[in-house]
Structure formats: C-alpha cells, structure tokens
Short mmCIF file of C-alpha atoms in Angstrom, two decimals:
data_model
loop_
_atom_site.label_atom_id
_atom_site.label_comp_id
_atom_site.label_asym_id
_atom_site.label_seq_id
_atom_site.Cartn_x
_atom_site.Cartn_y
_atom_site.Cartn_z
CA MET D 1 28.77 -52.47 50.76
CA ASN D 2 26.38 -50.15 48.86
CA ARG D 3 24.31 -53.17 47.90
CA LYS D 4 23.98 -54.20 51.55
CA TRP D 5 22.77 -50.69 52.44
CA GLY D 6 20.27 -50.90 49.58
CA ASP D 7 19.06 -54.30 50.77
CA LEU D 8 18.67 -52.96 54.30
CA ALA D 9 16.70 -49.93 53.06
CA ASN D 10 14.40 -52.21 51.02
CA LYS D 11 13.87 -54.48 54.02
CA MET D 12 12.99 -51.49 56.19
CA GLY D 13 10.26 -50.56 53.71
CA THR D 14 8.86 -54.09 53.60
CA LEU D 15 9.13 -54.35 57.40
CA VAL D 16 6.76 -51.42 57.76
CA GLU D 17 4.39 -52.98 55.20
CA ASP D 18 4.63 -56.31 57.04
CA ILE D 19 3.59 -54.62 60.29
CA ILE D 20 0.87 -52.45 58.77
CA SER D 21 -0.89 -54.84 56.39
CA PRO D 22 -2.23 -57.19 59.12
CA ALA D 23 -3.69 -54.15 60.93
CA ILE D 24 -5.86 -53.06 58.01
CA ARG D 25 -8.65 -55.61 58.36
CA PRO D 26 -9.36 -55.08 62.10
CA VAL D 27 -9.03 -51.28 61.92
CA VAL D 28 -11.39 -50.81 58.97
CA THR D 29 -13.84 -53.30 60.50
CA LYS D 30 -13.82 -51.28 63.73
CA TYR D 31 -14.26 -47.86 62.13
CA PHE D 32 -16.27 -48.60 59.01
CA ASP D 33 -18.28 -51.60 60.24
CA CYS D 34 -17.58 -53.61 57.11
CA GLU D 35 -16.26 -57.00 56.10
CA ILE D 36 -13.23 -57.11 53.81
CA THR D 37 -14.01 -59.43 50.90
CA TYR D 38 -10.80 -58.85 48.92
CA PHE D 39 -7.36 -58.08 50.33
CA SER D 40 -4.08 -57.81 48.46
CA VAL D 41 -0.58 -56.56 49.29
CA ASN D 42 2.03 -55.14 46.89
CA VAL D 43 -0.29 -54.86 43.91
CA LYS D 44 1.25 -53.87 40.57
CA LYS D 45 -0.94 -53.14 37.58
CA LYS D 46 -0.20 -51.89 34.09
CA ASP D 47 -2.68 -50.82 31.43
CA LYS D 48 -0.98 -50.53 28.04
CA ARG D 49 -4.10 -49.08 26.47
CA LEU D 50 -4.03 -46.17 28.95
CA ASN D 51 -0.22 -46.11 29.02
CA LEU D 52 -0.51 -46.18 32.80
CA GLN D 53 0.96 -48.26 35.60
CA GLY D 54 0.83 -48.21 39.37
CA GLU D 55 2.06 -49.90 42.52
CA PHE D 56 -0.18 -50.08 45.55
CA ASP D 57 0.91 -51.31 48.98
CA VAL D 58 -2.49 -52.60 50.13
CA ILE D 59 -5.91 -52.77 48.51
CA ALA D 60 -8.78 -53.90 50.72
CA VAL D 61 -12.33 -54.08 49.38
CA SER D 62 -15.70 -54.43 51.07
CA ASP D 63 -19.21 -54.22 49.64
CA GLU D 64 -19.28 -50.44 50.07
CA TYR D 65 -15.64 -49.31 50.30
CA VAL D 66 -12.25 -49.73 48.71
CA PHE D 67 -9.35 -48.92 51.02
CA LEU D 68 -6.18 -47.82 49.27
CA VAL D 69 -3.21 -47.97 51.64
CA GLU D 70 0.23 -46.43 51.12
CA ALA D 71 2.82 -47.44 53.74
CA LYS D 72 6.04 -45.51 54.38
CA SER D 73 8.84 -46.19 56.86
CA THR D 74 9.71 -42.48 56.99
CA PRO D 75 6.61 -40.44 56.15
CA LYS D 76 7.23 -37.05 54.58
CA LYS D 77 4.87 -34.40 53.25
CA GLN D 78 6.21 -35.04 49.75
CA TYR D 79 5.11 -38.69 50.01
CA LEU D 80 1.63 -37.61 51.05
CA TYR D 81 1.36 -35.37 47.98
CA GLU D 82 2.62 -38.22 45.78
CA PHE D 83 -0.02 -40.47 47.31
CA THR D 84 -2.77 -38.03 46.29
CA ASP D 85 -1.52 -38.33 42.70
CA ASN D 86 -1.44 -42.11 43.06
CA ILE D 87 -5.11 -42.08 44.07
CA GLU D 88 -6.06 -40.79 40.62
CA THR D 89 -3.88 -43.46 39.00
CA PHE D 90 -5.65 -46.09 41.08
CA ARG D 91 -9.08 -44.85 39.98
CA LYS D 92 -8.05 -45.14 36.32
CA LEU D 93 -6.42 -48.57 36.68
CA PHE D 94 -9.28 -50.07 38.72
CA PRO D 95 -12.54 -48.75 37.22
CA GLU D 96 -14.30 -51.83 38.60
CA TYR D 97 -14.25 -50.11 42.01
CA GLY D 98 -15.89 -46.94 40.71
CA ASP D 99 -19.14 -47.75 42.52
CA LYS D 100 -17.37 -47.96 45.90
CA ARG D 101 -16.32 -45.14 48.21
CA LEU D 102 -12.55 -44.82 48.00
CA ILE D 103 -10.91 -44.47 51.42
CA PRO D 104 -7.26 -43.38 51.09
CA VAL D 105 -5.03 -44.44 54.00
CA PHE D 106 -1.46 -43.22 54.51
CA ALA D 107 0.26 -45.52 57.00
CA SER D 108 3.47 -45.58 59.00
CA LEU D 109 4.66 -46.48 62.46
CA ARG D 110 4.35 -42.86 63.62
CA PHE D 111 3.58 -39.37 62.32
CA GLU D 112 4.44 -35.84 63.36
CA GLU D 113 1.45 -33.65 64.30
CA ASN D 114 1.81 -31.47 61.18
CA MET D 115 1.26 -34.58 59.03
CA THR D 116 -2.05 -35.24 60.81
CA GLU D 117 -3.27 -31.75 59.96
CA LEU D 118 -2.19 -32.00 56.31
CA ALA D 119 -3.68 -35.46 55.81
CA THR D 120 -6.97 -34.38 57.38
CA GLU D 121 -7.06 -31.36 55.07
CA LYS D 122 -6.52 -33.71 52.10
CA LYS D 123 -9.19 -36.14 53.45
CA ILE D 124 -6.63 -38.93 53.83
CA TYR D 125 -6.72 -41.19 56.87
CA LEU D 126 -3.49 -41.68 58.81
CA LEU D 127 -2.84 -45.11 60.26
CA ALA D 128 -0.12 -45.52 62.89
CA TYR D 129 0.49 -46.64 66.44
CA ARG D 130 -1.67 -44.79 68.94
CA GLU D 131 0.19 -44.80 72.22
CA TRP D 132 0.56 -48.47 73.16
CA GLU D 133 -2.28 -49.83 71.06
CA TYR D 134 -1.52 -51.69 67.85
CA MET D 135 -2.49 -49.55 64.86
CA ASP D 136 -5.25 -46.95 64.75
CA PHE D 137 -6.52 -44.06 62.63
CA LEU D 138 -5.09 -40.86 64.07
CA ASN D 139 -7.62 -38.49 62.51
CA PHE D 140 -10.85 -40.52 62.29
CA ASP D 141 -12.52 -38.21 64.80
CA LYS D 142 -12.02 -35.34 62.34
CA LEU D 143 -12.92 -37.19 59.13
CA GLY D 144 -15.42 -39.79 60.35
CA GLN D 145 -17.05 -41.84 57.61
CA LYS D 146 -17.95 -38.71 55.64
CA GLN D 147 -14.87 -39.18 53.42
CA ALA D 148 -15.92 -39.74 49.82
#
C-alpha cells in the first residue's frame, strides 16, 4: 500500500510538470518576444570534475534568454528557497549559457499571495493559472523584462 501512495505522489508531481511544460513556449514568447530554439524537460546533469549534479524540470533557450523552470504540485516557501540554490547549480553545470540572461521561473497550478511577494522580491517569475486562462506569469507586471 505504501508503494501505491508513493506512485501516486510521483504521478502528481509529473502531472503538474505535464501541464506546465507545454505552457512555457507560448508564455515566454508572449512576454519576452523570443523564439525558443532548445527545449528540454526533466534534465539531469552531473559534472564529476566539479563534483556537482542537478535536476531541472524545464530548460528553454532562446537567442537572448535561458528559462529555468521548477515545477511543484504543492508550492512552499522552502521550495522557492531551494530553487534559488538550484539556480547557482544550474549556472555552474551549464556554463555554455553564461552569455544569456537567466530567467528563473517557479511554476505550479496556483500560488498563495504571499508566494507572489516573496518570488518577486527574489526576482523569480511565478507561472500558474490566472483565473480561467491557461498559464500566465503572476508577477510579470512587477518584474517586467528587467530581470537579469
């Protein structure tokens, strides 16, 4: 029975990723006016030389930007803080994107208002359902494209 609960929990996580990942391309095109030239889901990378490894839910790359997306079924402040640490890991594991502006995106189906404030303070975009639309950035009006 415990295994079935574990399987269900894993599926819930991938369900959220399955809903969010198709939204990335149209949302970033709308807000950042760019074409995604590379798109990958569930990326795992290990660098033995650096003794570093990371897992990334979605990486989307355009000529100017690299969008790093972390998807959570139940977003918590702790996960947002962990994501900020993961951003530094990403930078080290993918130096080939050093010339691009990194746009961190924390995604879920919904967020509480206090998460919007914290993410904006950390310069992280939140992606979730906006009323009855598909997926949208909840704090783009506060961050704009000024995020570096």
